[in-house]
């Protein structure tokens, strides 16, 4: 199970590749792709379908034995984007000695210093000319070799570097791509890489959404291989846990839903984010197809339950003062229910009790997380989604260290625990 997770992480350096890989796994498990531009048609018990939005979000539905109006739906949601650096248009910057660096901008909230002095690559999508202006074609790109690096300034020129340095997103975080060796490469180095990787000509390229990614493979470590080291554990590990549970379970009374959103790291307010009405529209279409009445959707919502799966902060042995004194989850002790008095998380006593009982039935330990009262926390998917679909739901995740670092640290045991809990939930 852990090796499958590591392989998925390596194959999913950005949201577009993650969505593609999730869709591929769903298709192998018998899910059929639905085009939302077409009529949904008849929906029968046991049907498996999925739909994508913007090439970067995926929504899978396994229709239950009973109509949603009677049995509701069980949903796990997660997000497939992670903090990184987006390559800007006209990105190449020619410097002395023929060195080319790329102009980038920050996506989300990365720990920027962790991106220094490590092999990086690029991944994303390239848009090429299609049959007409309104319908260009999308090609996915993943350069599977070290291609760039963001290099530190030597300590000799920055004697205070170990005392803390404020980093400029525009100056300090620009990666080196290569050294120009011919006049033909000037201004074309990045495009040459794209064209070579995809086997296309530069004239066909209209635009791209490309990002930096760590080129070092995910791995386990520790005396007992008890830890996971990888970029994008937040939140691809939860995406994959939900996917594994979705595929492993048979048809049950309630409809099962797996919702993998994009753009959580920038607020979710996009057509492919948790703030979009797209998922509620799909659920409403399914309810209408089952009963012919819009009322069925509203009945289904009242009978539904949502698990908003986004990783939590593990207790750090070097910074214990940053954590709540009585509610700090540790690596390896199971999935974490997240609470916040300001309602940044969807969990309340009722939904937490439901999830804790699911863990108990799955014979999985369960932890609780509350922020230190003097330390502000982040928000996640649960309440954003609940603002458009008023669901009962819990916010949870696995505990990890160094959240938003280029490489985060998780627990192998926790991943196994969460897959078991998710599988029990879908049963």
Short mmCIF file of C-alpha atoms in Angstrom, two decimals:
data_model
loop_
_atom_site.label_atom_id
_atom_site.label_comp_id
_atom_site.label_asym_id
_atom_site.label_seq_id
_atom_site.Cartn_x
_atom_site.Cartn_y
_atom_site.Cartn_z
CA UNK A 1 0.00 0.00 0.00
CA UNK A 2 2.80 2.46 0.86
CA UNK A 3 4.63 1.72 -2.38
CA UNK A 4 1.44 2.51 -4.32
CA UNK A 5 1.25 5.84 -2.53
CA UNK A 6 4.89 6.66 -3.27
CA UNK A 7 4.41 5.80 -6.95
CA UNK A 8 1.32 8.00 -7.11
CA UNK A 9 3.20 10.91 -5.51
CA UNK A 10 6.07 10.58 -8.00
CA UNK A 11 3.68 10.47 -10.94
CA UNK A 12 1.66 13.48 -9.71
CA UNK A 13 3.99 16.50 -9.46
CA UNK A 14 1.14 18.97 -10.11
CA UNK A 15 -2.66 19.12 -10.00
CA UNK A 16 -3.15 18.23 -13.68
CA UNK A 17 -1.10 15.05 -13.45
CA UNK A 18 -2.76 14.08 -10.17
CA UNK A 19 -6.21 14.45 -11.75
CA UNK A 20 -5.12 12.41 -14.76
CA UNK A 21 -3.74 9.62 -12.58
CA UNK A 22 -6.84 9.51 -10.37
CA UNK A 23 -9.06 9.35 -13.47
CA UNK A 24 -6.93 6.52 -14.88
CA UNK A 25 -7.28 4.51 -11.65
CA UNK A 26 -11.03 5.07 -11.68
CA UNK A 27 -11.32 3.88 -15.29
CA UNK A 28 -9.36 0.72 -14.48
CA UNK A 29 -11.85 0.09 -11.67
CA UNK A 30 -14.81 0.32 -14.05
CA UNK A 31 -15.79 3.96 -13.78
CA UNK A 32 -16.90 5.59 -17.03
CA UNK A 33 -16.17 9.17 -17.90
CA UNK A 34 -19.21 11.41 -18.18
CA UNK A 35 -19.20 14.51 -20.36
CA UNK A 36 -21.20 17.18 -18.46
CA UNK A 37 -22.15 18.81 -21.77
CA UNK A 38 -24.31 15.77 -22.52
CA UNK A 39 -27.53 14.62 -20.88
CA UNK A 40 -26.93 12.32 -17.92
CA UNK A 41 -29.64 9.86 -18.91
CA UNK A 42 -30.73 6.90 -16.78
CA UNK A 43 -28.83 6.23 -13.57
CA UNK A 44 -29.01 2.72 -12.09
CA UNK A 45 -27.82 1.16 -8.85
CA UNK A 46 -24.19 0.08 -9.19
CA UNK A 47 -23.36 2.59 -11.94
CA UNK A 48 -19.88 4.08 -11.68
CA UNK A 49 -19.11 7.39 -13.35
CA UNK A 50 -16.71 10.28 -13.01
CA UNK A 51 -16.35 13.77 -14.39
CA UNK A 52 -13.48 16.26 -14.53
CA UNK A 53 -13.33 20.05 -14.54
CA UNK A 54 -10.51 22.14 -16.02
CA UNK A 55 -8.28 19.03 -16.25
CA UNK A 56 -7.48 19.54 -12.56
CA UNK A 57 -10.44 18.36 -10.45
CA UNK A 58 -12.14 14.95 -10.43
CA UNK A 59 -15.55 13.87 -9.09
CA UNK A 60 -16.46 10.17 -8.92
CA UNK A 61 -19.89 8.70 -8.15
CA UNK A 62 -20.76 5.09 -7.32
CA UNK A 63 -24.56 4.92 -7.38
CA UNK A 64 -26.10 3.16 -4.39
CA UNK A 65 -28.78 0.49 -4.19
CA UNK A 66 -31.23 3.08 -2.90
CA UNK A 67 -32.04 6.48 -4.43
CA UNK A 68 -30.12 9.37 -2.89
CA UNK A 69 -33.38 10.83 -1.58
CA UNK A 70 -33.76 7.74 0.63
CA UNK A 71 -30.16 6.88 1.57
CA UNK A 72 -28.27 10.11 0.97
CA UNK A 73 -24.64 10.01 -0.09
CA UNK A 74 -21.29 9.46 1.60
CA UNK A 75 -18.58 11.81 0.39
CA UNK A 76 -14.84 12.10 0.86
CA UNK A 77 -13.29 15.29 -0.47
CA UNK A 78 -9.65 16.36 -0.72
CA UNK A 79 -7.54 18.70 -2.86
CA UNK A 80 -4.87 17.95 -5.45
CA UNK A 81 -2.97 21.26 -5.53
CA UNK A 82 0.07 22.09 -3.40
CA UNK A 83 2.20 25.22 -2.86
CA UNK A 84 4.77 25.69 -5.60
CA UNK A 85 6.02 28.23 -8.17
CA UNK A 86 4.24 28.97 -11.44
CA UNK A 87 6.29 29.82 -14.51
CA UNK A 88 5.25 33.23 -15.86
CA UNK A 89 4.70 34.03 -19.55
CA UNK A 90 7.83 35.28 -21.33
CA UNK A 91 9.74 33.59 -18.53
CA UNK A 92 13.30 33.39 -19.84
CA UNK A 93 15.78 35.91 -18.42
CA UNK A 94 19.24 35.91 -20.05
CA UNK A 95 22.05 36.74 -17.62
CA UNK A 96 25.84 37.11 -17.81
CA UNK A 97 27.72 34.07 -19.06
CA UNK A 98 24.67 32.98 -21.06
CA UNK A 99 22.93 31.68 -17.92
CA UNK A 100 19.15 31.55 -18.33
CA UNK A 101 16.86 31.83 -15.33
CA UNK A 102 13.07 31.66 -15.32
CA UNK A 103 10.66 34.28 -14.07
CA UNK A 104 8.20 32.67 -11.63
CA UNK A 105 5.46 33.61 -9.20
CA UNK A 106 4.45 31.90 -5.96
CA UNK A 107 1.42 29.59 -5.93
CA UNK A 108 -0.10 29.12 -2.48
CA UNK A 109 2.03 29.46 0.66
CA UNK A 110 5.26 27.45 0.33
CA UNK A 111 8.11 27.47 2.84
CA UNK A 112 10.30 29.13 0.25
CA UNK A 113 13.69 28.35 1.81
CA UNK A 114 13.06 24.61 1.39
CA UNK A 115 13.13 25.00 -2.39
CA UNK A 116 16.77 26.07 -2.49
CA UNK A 117 19.63 23.89 -3.76
CA UNK A 118 17.63 20.85 -4.78
CA UNK A 119 17.00 19.39 -8.24
CA UNK A 120 13.72 20.61 -9.67
CA UNK A 121 11.70 19.89 -12.77
CA UNK A 122 8.65 21.31 -14.53
CA UNK A 123 5.18 19.87 -14.98
CA UNK A 124 1.72 21.01 -15.98
CA UNK A 125 -0.26 21.45 -19.17
CA UNK A 126 0.52 22.93 -22.57
CA UNK A 127 -2.29 24.32 -24.71
CA UNK A 128 -1.92 23.76 -28.46
CA UNK A 129 -3.99 24.77 -31.46
CA UNK A 130 -7.16 22.75 -31.99
CA UNK A 131 -9.94 22.64 -34.55
CA UNK A 132 -11.13 26.16 -33.70
CA UNK A 133 -10.33 29.03 -31.34
CA UNK A 134 -12.85 27.96 -28.70
CA UNK A 135 -11.58 24.38 -28.55
CA UNK A 136 -7.79 24.18 -28.22
CA UNK A 137 -6.14 20.91 -27.24
CA UNK A 138 -4.47 20.17 -23.90
CA UNK A 139 -1.23 18.21 -23.58
CA UNK A 140 0.14 17.21 -20.17
CA UNK A 141 3.84 17.68 -19.50
CA UNK A 142 6.10 16.08 -16.89
CA UNK A 143 9.83 16.38 -17.48
CA UNK A 144 11.11 13.33 -15.61
CA UNK A 145 14.65 14.50 -14.97
CA UNK A 146 16.32 17.24 -12.93
CA UNK A 147 16.02 20.38 -15.02
CA UNK A 148 16.35 23.44 -12.78
CA UNK A 149 17.65 24.64 -9.45
CA UNK A 150 17.12 27.67 -7.21
CA UNK A 151 20.58 28.31 -5.82
CA UNK A 152 21.36 29.94 -2.49
CA UNK A 153 23.71 32.87 -2.10
CA UNK A 154 26.97 31.74 -0.49
CA UNK A 155 27.27 32.42 3.24
CA UNK A 156 30.36 34.54 2.51
CA UNK A 157 28.08 37.13 0.85
CA UNK A 158 25.30 36.74 3.42
CA UNK A 159 26.80 36.27 6.86
CA UNK A 160 23.42 36.60 8.57
CA UNK A 161 21.79 33.78 6.62
CA UNK A 162 21.57 31.52 9.69
CA UNK A 163 19.99 34.31 11.72
CA UNK A 164 16.99 34.50 9.42
CA UNK A 165 16.72 36.16 6.03
CA UNK A 166 13.69 37.76 4.40
CA UNK A 167 13.30 36.27 0.93
CA UNK A 168 12.06 38.18 -2.10
CA UNK A 169 9.65 36.18 -4.23
CA UNK A 170 10.72 38.11 -7.32
CA UNK A 171 14.49 38.17 -6.78
CA UNK A 172 15.54 35.16 -4.69
CA UNK A 173 13.23 32.44 -5.97
CA UNK A 174 14.08 32.37 -9.69
CA UNK A 175 15.44 28.99 -10.89
CA UNK A 176 18.41 28.47 -13.21
CA UNK A 177 17.46 26.58 -16.38
CA UNK A 178 20.72 26.33 -18.33
CA UNK A 179 23.50 28.03 -20.30
CA UNK A 180 22.91 29.19 -23.86
CA UNK A 181 25.21 27.37 -26.30
CA UNK A 182 23.95 28.85 -29.59
CA UNK A 183 22.10 31.87 -30.94
CA UNK A 184 19.12 29.63 -31.66
CA UNK A 185 18.68 28.91 -27.95
CA UNK A 186 18.34 32.56 -26.96
CA UNK A 187 14.75 33.12 -25.85
CA UNK A 188 13.82 29.56 -26.83
CA UNK A 189 15.40 27.36 -24.17
CA UNK A 190 12.17 26.63 -22.28
CA UNK A 191 10.16 26.20 -25.48
CA UNK A 192 12.80 23.81 -26.82
CA UNK A 193 12.37 21.64 -23.73
CA UNK A 194 8.58 21.67 -24.08
CA UNK A 195 8.66 20.85 -27.80
CA UNK A 196 11.21 18.06 -27.37
CA UNK A 197 9.29 16.46 -24.50
CA UNK A 198 5.93 16.59 -26.29
CA UNK A 199 7.15 16.04 -29.85
CA UNK A 200 5.46 19.17 -31.19
CA UNK A 201 6.53 22.33 -33.01
CA UNK A 202 6.68 25.72 -31.27
CA UNK A 203 4.21 27.19 -33.77
CA UNK A 204 1.40 25.01 -32.41
CA UNK A 205 1.79 26.17 -28.79
CA UNK A 206 -0.77 28.76 -27.66
CA UNK A 207 -0.08 28.92 -23.91
CA UNK A 208 0.79 26.83 -20.86
CA UNK A 209 0.21 26.32 -17.13
CA UNK A 210 3.59 25.06 -15.92
CA UNK A 211 4.94 24.75 -12.39
CA UNK A 212 8.12 23.78 -10.57
CA UNK A 213 8.27 20.43 -8.77
CA UNK A 214 10.80 18.54 -6.69
CA UNK A 215 12.61 16.03 -8.90
CA UNK A 216 13.68 13.76 -6.01
CA UNK A 217 11.49 10.65 -5.68
CA UNK A 218 9.25 10.10 -2.67
CA UNK A 219 10.60 7.60 -0.16
CA UNK A 220 10.15 6.04 3.25
CA UNK A 221 12.76 6.52 5.96
CA UNK A 222 13.43 5.87 9.64
CA UNK A 223 14.84 2.87 11.50
CA UNK A 224 11.67 0.92 10.76
CA UNK A 225 10.76 2.76 7.53
CA UNK A 226 8.01 4.34 9.59
CA UNK A 227 8.11 7.77 7.94
CA UNK A 228 7.26 9.08 4.46
CA UNK A 229 9.25 11.90 2.85
CA UNK A 230 7.74 13.56 -0.20
CA UNK A 231 6.49 16.76 -1.67
CA UNK A 232 2.72 17.23 -1.85
CA UNK A 233 1.70 14.89 0.98
CA UNK A 234 -0.65 17.79 1.68
CA UNK A 235 -2.98 16.83 0.17
CA UNK A 236 -2.23 14.06 -2.35
CA UNK A 237 -1.93 11.48 0.42
CA UNK A 238 -5.58 12.12 1.33
CA UNK A 239 -6.61 12.06 -2.34
CA UNK A 240 -5.02 8.66 -2.74
CA UNK A 241 -6.46 7.28 0.51
CA UNK A 242 -9.94 8.30 -0.63
CA UNK A 243 -9.33 6.79 -4.07
CA UNK A 244 -8.17 3.48 -2.59
CA UNK A 245 -11.27 3.27 -0.39
CA UNK A 246 -13.59 4.24 -3.24
CA UNK A 247 -12.24 1.51 -5.50
CA UNK A 248 -12.08 -1.16 -2.78
CA UNK A 249 -15.73 -1.00 -1.72
CA UNK A 250 -18.75 -2.55 -3.40
CA UNK A 251 -22.16 -1.01 -4.09
CA UNK A 252 -23.94 -0.06 -0.86
CA UNK A 253 -27.30 1.59 -0.12
CA UNK A 254 -25.95 5.14 -0.19
CA UNK A 255 -24.25 6.71 -3.21
CA UNK A 256 -20.49 7.06 -2.70
CA UNK A 257 -18.79 10.27 -3.81
CA UNK A 258 -15.11 11.12 -4.14
CA UNK A 259 -14.49 14.83 -4.80
CA UNK A 260 -10.93 15.92 -5.59
CA UNK A 261 -10.85 19.73 -5.81
CA UNK A 262 -8.20 22.09 -7.11
CA UNK A 263 -7.04 25.51 -5.83
CA UNK A 264 -7.54 24.92 -2.11
CA UNK A 265 -4.15 26.54 -1.52
CA UNK A 266 -5.39 29.80 -3.06
CA UNK A 267 -8.86 29.95 -1.53
CA UNK A 268 -10.97 27.46 -3.56
CA UNK A 269 -12.88 30.22 -5.38
CA UNK A 270 -12.54 28.82 -8.90
CA UNK A 271 -14.76 26.73 -11.16
CA UNK A 272 -12.73 23.66 -10.16
CA UNK A 273 -12.47 24.57 -6.45
CA UNK A 274 -14.58 23.69 -3.43
CA UNK A 275 -16.31 27.09 -3.68
CA UNK A 276 -17.73 26.23 -7.10
CA UNK A 277 -21.35 25.04 -7.57
CA UNK A 278 -20.13 22.33 -9.99
CA UNK A 279 -20.32 19.42 -7.51
CA UNK A 280 -23.75 20.40 -6.25
CA UNK A 281 -24.93 20.64 -9.85
CA UNK A 282 -23.69 17.11 -10.54
CA UNK A 283 -25.34 15.71 -7.40
CA UNK A 284 -28.57 17.47 -8.33
CA UNK A 285 -28.45 15.95 -11.83
CA UNK A 286 -28.01 12.47 -10.36
CA UNK A 287 -30.89 12.98 -7.91
CA UNK A 288 -33.11 14.27 -10.71
CA UNK A 289 -32.20 11.32 -12.92
CA UNK A 290 -33.20 8.93 -10.14
CA UNK A 291 -36.49 10.52 -9.15
CA UNK A 292 -37.44 13.21 -11.65
CA UNK A 293 -37.77 15.70 -8.81
CA UNK A 294 -35.39 18.40 -7.62
CA UNK A 295 -36.74 17.79 -4.13
CA UNK A 296 -34.77 14.53 -4.10
CA UNK A 297 -31.49 16.45 -4.05
CA UNK A 298 -32.44 18.43 -0.94
CA UNK A 299 -33.55 15.24 0.81
CA UNK A 300 -30.24 13.62 -0.13
CA UNK A 301 -28.24 16.50 1.35
CA UNK A 302 -30.02 16.10 4.69
CA UNK A 303 -29.12 12.40 4.75
CA UNK A 304 -25.53 12.85 3.58
CA UNK A 305 -22.20 12.92 5.44
CA UNK A 306 -18.94 14.49 4.28
CA UNK A 307 -15.36 13.72 5.27
CA UNK A 308 -13.20 16.71 4.39
CA UNK A 309 -9.75 15.13 4.24
CA UNK A 310 -6.85 17.57 4.51
CA UNK A 311 -3.69 16.89 6.47
CA UNK A 312 -3.14 18.11 10.03
CA UNK A 313 -0.09 19.39 11.92
CA UNK A 314 1.89 16.71 13.72
CA UNK A 315 3.60 17.53 17.01
CA UNK A 316 7.18 18.59 16.28
CA UNK A 317 9.75 17.41 18.87
CA UNK A 318 11.79 20.63 18.46
CA UNK A 319 8.89 23.08 18.82
CA UNK A 320 6.51 21.75 21.45
CA UNK A 321 5.64 25.31 22.56
CA UNK A 322 3.78 25.89 19.26
CA UNK A 323 1.14 23.25 20.01
CA UNK A 324 -1.95 23.06 22.17
CA UNK A 325 -0.93 21.48 25.48
CA UNK A 326 -3.62 18.76 25.42
CA UNK A 327 -4.57 18.33 21.74
CA UNK A 328 -1.43 17.76 19.67
CA UNK A 329 -1.49 14.69 17.40
CA UNK A 330 1.67 12.68 16.85
CA UNK A 331 2.95 10.74 13.87
CA UNK A 332 1.75 7.15 13.78
CA UNK A 333 -1.23 7.46 16.14
CA UNK A 334 -3.96 7.55 13.52
CA UNK A 335 -6.14 10.06 11.64
CA UNK A 336 -6.80 13.45 13.24
CA UNK A 337 -10.13 15.21 13.77
CA UNK A 338 -9.63 18.98 13.51
CA UNK A 339 -11.54 21.54 15.59
CA UNK A 340 -11.63 25.34 15.53
CA UNK A 341 -13.85 27.67 17.59
CA UNK A 342 -13.84 30.22 14.75
CA UNK A 343 -15.38 27.57 12.47
CA UNK A 344 -12.41 27.27 10.11
CA UNK A 345 -13.10 23.54 10.22
CA UNK A 346 -16.46 21.82 9.69
CA UNK A 347 -16.08 19.49 12.68
CA UNK A 348 -18.47 19.74 15.60
CA UNK A 349 -19.25 17.32 18.41
CA UNK A 350 -21.77 15.40 16.31
CA UNK A 351 -19.64 14.96 13.19
CA UNK A 352 -16.54 14.21 15.28
CA UNK A 353 -18.45 11.51 17.15
CA UNK A 354 -19.54 9.97 13.85
CA UNK A 355 -15.98 9.82 12.51
CA UNK A 356 -14.57 8.54 15.80
CA UNK A 357 -17.09 5.68 15.73
CA UNK A 358 -16.14 4.87 12.14
CA UNK A 359 -12.49 4.64 13.25
CA UNK A 360 -13.49 2.41 16.15
CA UNK A 361 -15.40 0.08 13.82
CA UNK A 362 -12.33 -0.04 11.55
CA UNK A 363 -10.10 -0.76 14.58
CA UNK A 364 -8.13 2.40 13.88
CA UNK A 365 -6.86 4.88 16.51
CA UNK A 366 -8.10 8.45 16.28
CA UNK A 367 -6.61 11.76 17.44
CA UNK A 368 -7.80 15.34 17.87
CA UNK A 369 -6.17 18.62 16.89
CA UNK A 370 -6.88 22.11 18.15
CA UNK A 371 -4.57 25.07 17.53
CA UNK A 372 -2.58 26.63 20.34
CA UNK A 373 -4.78 29.60 21.24
CA UNK A 374 -1.96 32.06 20.49
CA UNK A 375 -1.14 30.52 17.09
CA UNK A 376 -3.43 31.16 14.11
CA UNK A 377 -4.29 28.12 12.01
CA UNK A 378 -5.28 27.62 8.40
CA UNK A 379 -8.62 26.73 6.85
CA UNK A 380 -9.62 23.91 4.52
CA UNK A 381 -12.33 22.47 2.28
CA UNK A 382 -15.06 21.52 4.70
CA UNK A 383 -16.69 24.86 5.49
CA UNK A 384 -16.14 26.22 2.00
CA UNK A 385 -18.03 23.27 0.52
CA UNK A 386 -20.67 23.37 3.26
CA UNK A 387 -21.42 26.99 2.37
CA UNK A 388 -22.87 25.78 -0.95
CA UNK A 389 -24.06 22.31 0.12
CA UNK A 390 -25.15 22.39 3.80
CA UNK A 391 -23.72 19.00 4.74
CA UNK A 392 -23.02 17.33 8.03
CA UNK A 393 -19.30 16.78 7.95
CA UNK A 394 -15.99 16.45 9.70
CA UNK A 395 -12.60 17.95 8.91
CA UNK A 396 -9.79 15.46 9.38
CA UNK A 397 -6.42 14.47 8.00
CA UNK A 398 -3.21 12.65 8.76
CA UNK A 399 -0.64 14.39 10.92
CA UNK A 400 2.44 15.57 9.01
CA UNK A 401 5.54 17.62 9.75
CA UNK A 402 6.78 20.61 7.72
CA UNK A 403 3.45 21.30 6.03
CA UNK A 404 4.00 23.37 2.86
CA UNK A 405 7.69 22.51 2.72
CA UNK A 406 9.08 21.33 -0.60
CA UNK A 407 9.25 17.94 1.18
CA UNK A 408 6.87 17.04 3.99
CA UNK A 409 7.06 14.15 6.46
CA UNK A 410 4.24 11.74 7.23
CA UNK A 411 3.70 8.31 8.79
CA UNK A 412 3.32 5.02 6.95
CA UNK A 413 1.08 3.68 9.72
CA UNK A 414 -1.24 6.70 9.51
CA UNK A 415 -1.78 6.22 5.80
CA UNK A 416 -2.79 2.60 6.34
CA UNK A 417 -5.06 3.61 9.24
CA UNK A 418 -6.81 6.25 7.13
CA UNK A 419 -7.42 3.94 4.18
CA UNK A 420 -9.04 1.48 6.62
CA UNK A 421 -11.21 4.23 8.13
CA UNK A 422 -12.28 5.54 4.71
CA UNK A 423 -13.10 2.02 3.54
CA UNK A 424 -15.23 1.47 6.65
CA UNK A 425 -17.02 4.77 6.00
CA UNK A 426 -17.91 3.78 2.45
CA UNK A 427 -19.15 0.37 3.61
#
